[in-house]
XYZ file of C-alpha atoms in Angstrom:
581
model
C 189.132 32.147 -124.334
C 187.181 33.244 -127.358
C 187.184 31.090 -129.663
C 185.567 32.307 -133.209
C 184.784 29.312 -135.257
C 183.879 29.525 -138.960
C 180.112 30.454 -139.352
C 179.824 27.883 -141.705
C 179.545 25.312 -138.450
C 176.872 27.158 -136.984
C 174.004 25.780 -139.002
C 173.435 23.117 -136.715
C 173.331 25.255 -133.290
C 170.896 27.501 -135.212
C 168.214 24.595 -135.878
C 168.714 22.105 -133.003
C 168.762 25.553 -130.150
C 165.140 26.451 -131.213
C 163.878 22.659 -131.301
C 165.418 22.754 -127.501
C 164.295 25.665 -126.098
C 160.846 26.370 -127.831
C 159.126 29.213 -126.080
C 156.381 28.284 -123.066
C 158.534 25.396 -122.249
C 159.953 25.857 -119.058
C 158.435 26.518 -115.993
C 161.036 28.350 -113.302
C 160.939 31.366 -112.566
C 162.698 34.456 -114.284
C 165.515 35.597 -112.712
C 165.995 39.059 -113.983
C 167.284 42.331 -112.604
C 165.644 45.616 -113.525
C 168.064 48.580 -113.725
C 166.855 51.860 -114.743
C 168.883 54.435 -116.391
C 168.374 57.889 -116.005
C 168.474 60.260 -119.408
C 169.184 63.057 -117.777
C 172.366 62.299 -115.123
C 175.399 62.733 -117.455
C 175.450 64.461 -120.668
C 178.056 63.415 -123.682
C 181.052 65.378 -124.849
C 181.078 64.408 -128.539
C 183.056 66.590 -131.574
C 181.954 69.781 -132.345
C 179.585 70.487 -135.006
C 180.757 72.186 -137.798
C 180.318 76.429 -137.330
C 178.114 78.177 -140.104
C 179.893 80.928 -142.050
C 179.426 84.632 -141.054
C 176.605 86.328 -142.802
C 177.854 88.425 -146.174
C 177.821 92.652 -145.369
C 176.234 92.647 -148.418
C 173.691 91.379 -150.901
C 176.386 89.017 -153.193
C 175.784 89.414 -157.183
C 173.685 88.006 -159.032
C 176.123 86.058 -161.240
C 178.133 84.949 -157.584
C 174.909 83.637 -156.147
C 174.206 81.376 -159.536
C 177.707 80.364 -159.285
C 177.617 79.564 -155.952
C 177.054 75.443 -155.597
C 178.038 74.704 -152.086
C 175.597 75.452 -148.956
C 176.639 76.170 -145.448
C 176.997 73.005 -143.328
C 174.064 72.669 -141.143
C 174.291 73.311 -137.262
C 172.376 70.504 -135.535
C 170.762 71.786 -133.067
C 170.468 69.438 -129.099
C 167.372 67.665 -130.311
C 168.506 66.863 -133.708
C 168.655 63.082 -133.364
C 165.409 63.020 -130.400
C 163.180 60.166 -131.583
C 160.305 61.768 -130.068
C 158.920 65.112 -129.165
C 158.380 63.351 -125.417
C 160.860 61.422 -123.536
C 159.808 57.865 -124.269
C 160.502 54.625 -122.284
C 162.177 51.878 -123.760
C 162.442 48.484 -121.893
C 165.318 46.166 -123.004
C 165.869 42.825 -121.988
C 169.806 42.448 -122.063
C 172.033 39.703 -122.727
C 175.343 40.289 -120.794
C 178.274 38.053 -120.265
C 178.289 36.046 -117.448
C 182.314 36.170 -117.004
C 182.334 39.838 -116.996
C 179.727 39.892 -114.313
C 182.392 40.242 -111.739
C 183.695 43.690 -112.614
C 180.376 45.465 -112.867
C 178.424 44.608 -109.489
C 176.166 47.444 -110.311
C 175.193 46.075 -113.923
C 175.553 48.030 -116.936
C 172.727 50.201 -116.625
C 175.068 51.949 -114.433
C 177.109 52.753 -116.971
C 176.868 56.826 -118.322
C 176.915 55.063 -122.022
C 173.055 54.823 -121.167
C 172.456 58.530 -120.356
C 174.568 59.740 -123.051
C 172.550 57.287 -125.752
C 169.266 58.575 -124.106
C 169.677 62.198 -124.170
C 170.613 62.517 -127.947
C 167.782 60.584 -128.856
C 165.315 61.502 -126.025
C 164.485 57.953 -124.791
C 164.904 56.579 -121.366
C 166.392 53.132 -121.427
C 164.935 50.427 -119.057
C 167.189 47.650 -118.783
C 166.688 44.110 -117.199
C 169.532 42.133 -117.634
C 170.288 38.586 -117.649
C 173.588 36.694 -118.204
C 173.795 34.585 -121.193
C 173.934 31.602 -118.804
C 170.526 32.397 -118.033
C 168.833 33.470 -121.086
C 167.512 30.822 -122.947
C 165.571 29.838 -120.116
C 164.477 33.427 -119.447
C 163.487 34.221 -122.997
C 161.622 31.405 -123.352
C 159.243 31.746 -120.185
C 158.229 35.860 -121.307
C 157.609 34.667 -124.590
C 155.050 32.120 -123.278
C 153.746 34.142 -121.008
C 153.579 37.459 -123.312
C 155.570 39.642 -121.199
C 158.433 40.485 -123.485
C 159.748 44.117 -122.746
C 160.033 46.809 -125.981
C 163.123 45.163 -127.209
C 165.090 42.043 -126.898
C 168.314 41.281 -127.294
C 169.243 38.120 -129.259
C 166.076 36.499 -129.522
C 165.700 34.598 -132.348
C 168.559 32.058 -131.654
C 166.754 30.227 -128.398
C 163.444 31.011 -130.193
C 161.849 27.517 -131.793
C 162.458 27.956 -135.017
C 164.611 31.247 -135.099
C 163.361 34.826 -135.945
C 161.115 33.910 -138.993
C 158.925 31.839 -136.132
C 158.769 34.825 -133.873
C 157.884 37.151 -136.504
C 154.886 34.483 -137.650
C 153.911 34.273 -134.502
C 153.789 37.690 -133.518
C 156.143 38.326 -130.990
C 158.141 40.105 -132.777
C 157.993 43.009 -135.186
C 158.801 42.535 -138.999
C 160.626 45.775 -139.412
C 160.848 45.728 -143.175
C 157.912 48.105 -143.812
C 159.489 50.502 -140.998
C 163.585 50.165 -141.100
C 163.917 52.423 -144.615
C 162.002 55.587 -143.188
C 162.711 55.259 -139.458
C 166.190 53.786 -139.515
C 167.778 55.697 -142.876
C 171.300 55.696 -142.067
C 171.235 52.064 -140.782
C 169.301 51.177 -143.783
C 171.946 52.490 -146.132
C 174.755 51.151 -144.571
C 173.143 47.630 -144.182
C 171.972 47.341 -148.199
C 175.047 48.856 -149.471
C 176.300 45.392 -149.570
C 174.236 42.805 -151.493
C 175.050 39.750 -149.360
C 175.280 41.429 -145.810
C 170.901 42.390 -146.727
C 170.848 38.861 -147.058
C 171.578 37.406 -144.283
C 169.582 40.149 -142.529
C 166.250 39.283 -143.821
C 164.259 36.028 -144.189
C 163.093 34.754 -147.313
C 160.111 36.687 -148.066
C 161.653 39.636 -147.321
C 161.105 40.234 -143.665
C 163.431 41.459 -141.038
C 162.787 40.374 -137.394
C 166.095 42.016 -136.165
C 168.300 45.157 -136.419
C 172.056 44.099 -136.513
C 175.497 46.019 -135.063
C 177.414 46.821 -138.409
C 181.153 46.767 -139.095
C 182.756 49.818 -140.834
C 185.618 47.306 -142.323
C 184.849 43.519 -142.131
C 187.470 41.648 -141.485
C 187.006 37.643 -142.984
C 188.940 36.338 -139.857
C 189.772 37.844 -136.598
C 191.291 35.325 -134.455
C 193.549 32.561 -134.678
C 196.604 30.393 -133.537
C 199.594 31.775 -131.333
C 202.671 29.792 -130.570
C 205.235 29.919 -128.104
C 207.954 31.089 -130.468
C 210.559 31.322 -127.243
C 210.125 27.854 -126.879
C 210.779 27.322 -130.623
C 213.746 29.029 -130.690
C 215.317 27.181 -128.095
C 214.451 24.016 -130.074
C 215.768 25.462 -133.455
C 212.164 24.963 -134.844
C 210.551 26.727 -137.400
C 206.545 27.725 -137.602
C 204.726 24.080 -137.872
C 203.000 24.319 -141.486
C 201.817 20.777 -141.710
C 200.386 18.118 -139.532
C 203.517 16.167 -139.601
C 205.261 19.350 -138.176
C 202.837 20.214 -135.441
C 202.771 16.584 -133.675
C 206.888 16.575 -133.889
C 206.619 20.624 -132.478
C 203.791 19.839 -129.822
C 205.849 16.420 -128.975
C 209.402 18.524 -128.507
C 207.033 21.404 -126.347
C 206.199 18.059 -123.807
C 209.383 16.799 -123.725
C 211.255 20.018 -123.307
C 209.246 22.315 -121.562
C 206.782 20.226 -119.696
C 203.672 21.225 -122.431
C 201.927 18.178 -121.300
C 198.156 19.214 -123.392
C 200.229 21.177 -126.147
C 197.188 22.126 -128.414
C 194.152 23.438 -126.572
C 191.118 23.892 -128.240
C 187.835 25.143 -126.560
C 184.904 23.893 -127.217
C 182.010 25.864 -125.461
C 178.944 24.023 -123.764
C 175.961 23.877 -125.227
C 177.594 24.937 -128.932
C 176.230 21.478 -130.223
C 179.006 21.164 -132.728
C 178.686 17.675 -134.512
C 182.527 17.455 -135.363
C 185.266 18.819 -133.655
C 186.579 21.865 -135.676
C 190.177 22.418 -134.736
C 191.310 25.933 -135.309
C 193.621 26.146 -137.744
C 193.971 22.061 -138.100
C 191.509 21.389 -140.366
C 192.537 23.365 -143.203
C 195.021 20.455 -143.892
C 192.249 18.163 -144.300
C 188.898 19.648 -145.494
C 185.811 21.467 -143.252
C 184.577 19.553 -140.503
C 180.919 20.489 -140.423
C 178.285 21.914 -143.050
C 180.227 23.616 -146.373
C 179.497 24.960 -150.013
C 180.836 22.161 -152.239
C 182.311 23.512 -155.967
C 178.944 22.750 -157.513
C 177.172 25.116 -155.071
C 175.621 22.343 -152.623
C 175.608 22.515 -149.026
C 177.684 18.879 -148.262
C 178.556 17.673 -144.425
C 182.363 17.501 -143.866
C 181.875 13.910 -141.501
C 180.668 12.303 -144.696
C 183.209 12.880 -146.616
C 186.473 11.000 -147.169
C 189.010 13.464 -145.675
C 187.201 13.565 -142.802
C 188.185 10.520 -141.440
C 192.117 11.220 -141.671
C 191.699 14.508 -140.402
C 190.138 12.825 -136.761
C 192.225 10.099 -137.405
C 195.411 12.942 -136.657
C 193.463 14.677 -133.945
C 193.214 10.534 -132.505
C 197.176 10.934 -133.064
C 197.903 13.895 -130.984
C 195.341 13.008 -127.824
C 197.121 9.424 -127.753
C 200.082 11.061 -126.837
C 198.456 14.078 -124.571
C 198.984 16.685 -126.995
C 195.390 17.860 -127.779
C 192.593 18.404 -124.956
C 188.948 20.149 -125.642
C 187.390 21.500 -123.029
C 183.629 23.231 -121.905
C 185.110 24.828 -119.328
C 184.923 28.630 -119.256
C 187.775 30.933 -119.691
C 189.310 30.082 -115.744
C 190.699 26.511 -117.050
C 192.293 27.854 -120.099
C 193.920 30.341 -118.143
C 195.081 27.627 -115.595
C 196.622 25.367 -117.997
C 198.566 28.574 -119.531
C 199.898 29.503 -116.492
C 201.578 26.689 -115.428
C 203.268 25.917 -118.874
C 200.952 23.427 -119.935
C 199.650 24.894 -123.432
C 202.254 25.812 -126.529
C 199.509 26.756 -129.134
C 196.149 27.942 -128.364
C 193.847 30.016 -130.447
C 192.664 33.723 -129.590
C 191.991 37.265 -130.653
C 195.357 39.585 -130.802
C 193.431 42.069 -128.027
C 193.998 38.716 -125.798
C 197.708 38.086 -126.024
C 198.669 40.236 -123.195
C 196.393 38.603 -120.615
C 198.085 35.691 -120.944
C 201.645 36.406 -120.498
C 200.575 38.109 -117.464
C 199.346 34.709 -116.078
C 202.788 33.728 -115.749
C 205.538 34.445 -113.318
C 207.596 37.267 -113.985
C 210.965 35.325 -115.132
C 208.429 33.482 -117.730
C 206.370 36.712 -118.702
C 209.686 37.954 -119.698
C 210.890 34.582 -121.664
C 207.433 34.194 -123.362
C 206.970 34.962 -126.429
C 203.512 34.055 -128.657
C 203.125 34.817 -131.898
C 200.468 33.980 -134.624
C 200.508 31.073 -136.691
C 198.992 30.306 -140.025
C 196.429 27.553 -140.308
C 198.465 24.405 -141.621
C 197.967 23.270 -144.999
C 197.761 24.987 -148.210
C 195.557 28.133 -148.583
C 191.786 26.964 -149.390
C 189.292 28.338 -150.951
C 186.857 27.843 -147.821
C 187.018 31.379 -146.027
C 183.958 32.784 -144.581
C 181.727 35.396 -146.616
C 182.475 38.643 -145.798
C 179.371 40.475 -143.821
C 179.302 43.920 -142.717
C 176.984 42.050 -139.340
C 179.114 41.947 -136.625
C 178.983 38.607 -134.011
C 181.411 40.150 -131.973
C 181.462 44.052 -131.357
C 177.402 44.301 -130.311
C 173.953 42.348 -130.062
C 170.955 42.553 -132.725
C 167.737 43.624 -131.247
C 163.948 42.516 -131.955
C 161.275 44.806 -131.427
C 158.166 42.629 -129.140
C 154.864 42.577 -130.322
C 154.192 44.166 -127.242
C 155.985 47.456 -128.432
C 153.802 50.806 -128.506
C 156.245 52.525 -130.487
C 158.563 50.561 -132.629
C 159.503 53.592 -135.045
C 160.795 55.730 -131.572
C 162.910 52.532 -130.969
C 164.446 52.074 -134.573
C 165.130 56.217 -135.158
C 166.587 55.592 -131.600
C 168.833 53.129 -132.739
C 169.644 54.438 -136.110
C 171.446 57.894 -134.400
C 174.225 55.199 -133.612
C 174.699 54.886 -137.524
C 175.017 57.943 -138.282
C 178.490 59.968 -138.308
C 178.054 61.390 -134.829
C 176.713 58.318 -133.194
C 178.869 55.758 -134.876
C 181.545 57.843 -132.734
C 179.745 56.864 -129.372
C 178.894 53.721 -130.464
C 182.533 52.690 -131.003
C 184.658 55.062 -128.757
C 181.489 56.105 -125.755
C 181.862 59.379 -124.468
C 184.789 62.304 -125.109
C 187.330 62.120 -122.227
C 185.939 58.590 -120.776
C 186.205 55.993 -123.429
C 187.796 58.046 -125.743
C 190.102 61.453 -126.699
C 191.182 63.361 -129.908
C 194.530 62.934 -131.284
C 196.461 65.432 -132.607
C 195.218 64.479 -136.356
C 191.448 64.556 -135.195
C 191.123 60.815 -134.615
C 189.275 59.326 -131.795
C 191.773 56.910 -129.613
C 190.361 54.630 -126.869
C 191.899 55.816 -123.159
C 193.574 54.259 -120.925
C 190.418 53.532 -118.920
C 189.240 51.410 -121.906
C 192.622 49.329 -122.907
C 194.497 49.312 -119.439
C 191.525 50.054 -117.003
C 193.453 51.217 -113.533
C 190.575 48.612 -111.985
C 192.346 45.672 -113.689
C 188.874 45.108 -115.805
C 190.386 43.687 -119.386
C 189.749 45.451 -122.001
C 187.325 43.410 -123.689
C 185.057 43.890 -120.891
C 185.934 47.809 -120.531
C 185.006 47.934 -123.904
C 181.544 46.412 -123.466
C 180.511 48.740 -120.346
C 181.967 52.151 -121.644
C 181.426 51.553 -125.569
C 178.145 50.218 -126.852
C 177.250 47.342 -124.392
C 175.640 45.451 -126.912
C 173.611 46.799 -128.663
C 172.821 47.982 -132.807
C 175.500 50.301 -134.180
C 178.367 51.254 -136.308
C 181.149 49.699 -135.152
C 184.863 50.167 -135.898
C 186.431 46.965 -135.358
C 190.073 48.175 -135.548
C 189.626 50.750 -133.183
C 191.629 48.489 -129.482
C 194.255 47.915 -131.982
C 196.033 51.389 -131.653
C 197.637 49.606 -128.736
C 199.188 46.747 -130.528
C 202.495 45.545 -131.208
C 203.810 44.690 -134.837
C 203.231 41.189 -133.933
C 199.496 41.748 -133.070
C 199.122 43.475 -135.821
C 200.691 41.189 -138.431
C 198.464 38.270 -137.109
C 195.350 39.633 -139.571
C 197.540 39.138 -142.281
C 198.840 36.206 -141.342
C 195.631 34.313 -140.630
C 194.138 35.517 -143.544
C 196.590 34.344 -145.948
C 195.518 30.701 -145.269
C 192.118 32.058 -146.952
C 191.996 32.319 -150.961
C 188.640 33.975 -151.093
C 185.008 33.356 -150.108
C 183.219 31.990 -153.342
C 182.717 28.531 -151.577
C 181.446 29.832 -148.172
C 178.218 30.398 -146.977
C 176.603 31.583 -144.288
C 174.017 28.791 -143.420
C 173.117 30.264 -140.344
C 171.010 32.734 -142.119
C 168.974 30.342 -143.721
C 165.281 29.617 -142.843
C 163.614 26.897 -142.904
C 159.518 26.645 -143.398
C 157.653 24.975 -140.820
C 157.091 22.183 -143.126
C 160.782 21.879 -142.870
C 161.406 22.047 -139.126
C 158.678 19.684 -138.918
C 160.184 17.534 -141.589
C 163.876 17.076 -139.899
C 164.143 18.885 -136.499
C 163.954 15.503 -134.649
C 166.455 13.812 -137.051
C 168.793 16.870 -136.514
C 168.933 16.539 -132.948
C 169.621 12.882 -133.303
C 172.182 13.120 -135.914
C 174.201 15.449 -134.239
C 173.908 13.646 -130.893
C 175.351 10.491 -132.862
C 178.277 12.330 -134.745
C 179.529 13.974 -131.978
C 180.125 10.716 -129.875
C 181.107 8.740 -132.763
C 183.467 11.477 -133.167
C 184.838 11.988 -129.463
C 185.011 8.237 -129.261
C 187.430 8.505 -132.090
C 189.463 11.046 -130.697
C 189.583 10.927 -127.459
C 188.512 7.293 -126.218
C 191.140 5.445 -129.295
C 187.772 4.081 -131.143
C 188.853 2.265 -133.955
C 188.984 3.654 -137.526
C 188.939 1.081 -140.018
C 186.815 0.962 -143.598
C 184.628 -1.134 -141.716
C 183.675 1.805 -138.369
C 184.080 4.273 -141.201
C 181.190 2.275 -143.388
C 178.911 1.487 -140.266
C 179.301 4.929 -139.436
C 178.210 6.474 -142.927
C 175.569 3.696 -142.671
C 173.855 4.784 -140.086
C 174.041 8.173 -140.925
C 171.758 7.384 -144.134
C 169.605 5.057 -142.885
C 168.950 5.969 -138.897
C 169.896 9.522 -139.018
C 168.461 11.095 -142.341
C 171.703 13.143 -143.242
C 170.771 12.952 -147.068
C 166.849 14.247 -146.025
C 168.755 17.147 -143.759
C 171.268 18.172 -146.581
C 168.279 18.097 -148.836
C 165.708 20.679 -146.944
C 169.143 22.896 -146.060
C 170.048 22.766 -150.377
C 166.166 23.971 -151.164
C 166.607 26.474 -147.700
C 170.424 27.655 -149.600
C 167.979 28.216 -153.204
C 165.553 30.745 -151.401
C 168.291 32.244 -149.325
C 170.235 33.074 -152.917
C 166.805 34.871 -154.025
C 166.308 36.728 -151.410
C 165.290 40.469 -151.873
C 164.419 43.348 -150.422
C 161.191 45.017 -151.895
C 158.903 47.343 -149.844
């Protein structure tokens, strides 16, 4: 299950992936599968362009023609948005889901999205695509070897040292000098918000990637559902404190057999150096790397609350009520069906394909409904970017590239008004129809696919697959209930604002700096996270004196103060950052 955790705690899988997986370091071979796409097989139904007025009978006045302010709307023509006279060929290495794999056997270069996308812009789209299981390792061995396609999906976070590295060392384009007269609409969009230009350049000013854009941000998308059947049987209200959740996930054991109550998913490879708890550390204080009041960048497991917030996470495995997992979606989905979970954390688009996991007398019992994080409302939300990590994939143009302005004016038709519409619906009568007010709504193909393929995954093949462009975000929730829909505004009401948020994934370190504390890093978060797990989940003991040895050792051994002090001066140049070209 999807499980969207704050950015804020994704500094440390942005620095210790590229000292892991630096490029030229493996030696298999790539396993990739080419899939060509024709531009000429299907063409795309999109609205109708506005129709010029008649021509006047007669030669208008003088004093009506200096009156006259408004021009006729231009008639784009077929080749309007072509990013080249000629039909050019674009390769693109692809980054695809591994769980979705199952429902497209023929790979997504099969689906018409391709051929529509290719014959506004006159491109030919060559993909090879590789699961995200795979792609570190594949990445990593065309980099050393210099046989990067066009364009890459996703490159600079397996990349040693993250985009800024690629750019220096050539493998990828620095799109600065390019994006404002080859990419206007996605330019405007992008710097229309100060902090969203930010985070999409490095701190001299370069850009290494084009990003997916969100029409409407929202600051959180996903988060806790509860079995409220199960609480009304009880006579329970909504848990809003820790106290309340152990004596609601202790009553969901007893009663109905919930025997691992909270289930939190923490994915493989996510090198997370505390656990963050959805929703369950709000009580307490942020778990990882946070924006103090003062404006520095502090770590959450050195810091007082810390210690009682694992100390109630300790509380609630002691008595089976709270199990992690790295296990993909399949053992979620296990422990739901058989009764096992009463509060799990997900996306409102997921609800329904739980309940169905059930047996029909429970499907029609259940009942799961959002929760808000416990606690108080804090200050820490995340920083609203327009840069979507969820509805698409940013793209890096190689060094090996003939033609990186075809590729960007490409892209940039899916920012504009009529490709923002296949971007986030696909094409007129398959992903999408007209309502009766002129709106685009998703079909039935997309939301309840006949084929059983969930809609997330529908969305993927016969939307934008992943790839730069507008995206609504609200656009699968035409098909929600009330309660889906109240979960936003639930979620976000635990959230006062986003003045003590930032987005340290964006930063960039110098070499000097990777150098300095990569191999501390990977140390430090290797220690916290057993420390940590020993807490929880073995019954370590936390006294003053673990607590001290721990804090100790995280000076001394570990560097944390050296670490917080390259990511502070890293947070300085990332708040000067500009754009000037």
């Amino acid at each position: 299950m999807k499980k969207n955790l704050l950015v804020s705690s994704l500094l440390v899988l942005a620095m210790l992936l590229g000292l892991l997986s630096g490029c030229g370091t493996q030696n298999t071979e790539p396993s990739v599968t080419d899939t060509t796409v024709s531009a000429t097989d299907a063409a795309v139904s999109m609205a109708e362009p506005s129709e010029a007025p008649e021509p006047a009978t007669s030669a208008p006045e003088e004093s009506m023609v200096e009156a006259s302010v408004e021009e006729a709307p231009e008639v784009l023509g077929p080749e309007a948005y072509y990013a080249s006279e000629e039909l050019t060929e674009i390769s693109l290495m692809f980054q695809f889901p591994a769980f979705f794999q199952g429902f497209f056997p023929e790979g997504w270069g099969g689906s018409d999205w391709w051929t529509a996308f290719g014959e506004k812009t006159n491109t030919h789209w060559n993909l090879q695509e590789v699961s995200n299981l795979a792609w570190q390792e594949n990445v990593n061995l065309l980099c050393a070897s210099g046989d990067l396609p066009d364009t890459v999906c996703n490159l600079g976070s397996v990349y040693n040292g993250g985009i800024a590295a690629a750019m220096r060392d050539e493998q990828v384009v620095d799109i600065s000098g390019l994006v404002e007269e080859y990419a206007p609409h996605y330019f405007e969009k992008l710097s229309a918000d100060e902090y969203t230009l930010k985070c999409a350049m490095t701190d001299d000013g370069k850009m290494g990637n084009m990003y997916p854009l969100l029409k409407e941000p929202f600051p959180v998308t996903s988060g806790l559902w509860i079995r409220q059947d199960w609480l009304d049987e009880l006579n329970m209200e909504i848990p809003t404190t820790p106290d309340e959740l152990f004596d609601t996930l202790v009553a969901f054991r007893d009663t109905f057999g919930a025997t691992t109550g909270f289930y939190q998913q923490i994915r493989a490879n996510t090198n997370q150096a505390a656990v963050e708890a959805e929703g369950i550390w709000n009580a307490f204080g942020r778990p990882n790397f946070y924006l103090d009041e003062e404006g520095t960048i502090q770590y959450g497991p050195m810091q007082d609350y810390f210690y009682d917030y694992i100390g109630f996470l300790q509380k609630l495995a002691k008595e089976g009520l709270f199990l992690t997992s790295d296990m993909t979606d399949q053992r979620s989905n296990e422990l739901f069906a058989t009764g096992s979970i009463g509060l799990e954390g997900d996306s409102p688009d997921n609800v329904e394909s739980y309940i169905i996991l059930l047996s029909e007398e429970e499907q029609q019992r259940c009942k799961l409904v959002p929760m808000a994080a416990l606690g108080a409302p804090t200050e820490f939300a995340p920083n609203t970017t327009y840069i979507s990590s969820d509805a698409g994939g940013m793209i890096s143009i190689s060094g090996n590239c003939q033609h990186p302005e075809v590729v960007l004016k490409a892209l940039d038709y899916l920012f504009t008004d009529e490709g923002f519409i296949l971007s986030s619906f696909g094409i007129e009568g398959e992903g999408f129809t007209y309502n009766d007010a002129g709106e685009p709504e998703l079909t039935e193909l997309v939301l309840n696919n006949p084929n059983g393929i969930p809609a997330r995954a529908a969305m993927g093949y016969f939307l934008n697959p992943g790839i730069p462009g507008l995206i609504d975000y609200t656009r699968s929730q035409v098909v929600w209930d009330d309660v889906q829909r109240s979960s936003i505004e639930i979620w976000n009401s635990a959230y006062t604002g986003d003045s003590m948020t930032v987005s340290v994934d964006s930063l960039t370190l110098t070499q000097e700096e990777q150098d300095e504390i990569m191999g501390s890093l990977s140390d430090m978060v290797t220690y916290a996270s057993e420390w940590i797990n020993g807490v929880i989940f073995s019954g370590n003991e936390l006294t003053d004196a673990s607590i001290a040895e721990f804090q100790q050792t995280m000076r001394d051994t570990m560097h944390v103060e050296e670490i917080l002090k390259v990511y502070n001066d890293a947070y300085e140049r990332f708040e000067h950052r500009s754009f000037a070209q």
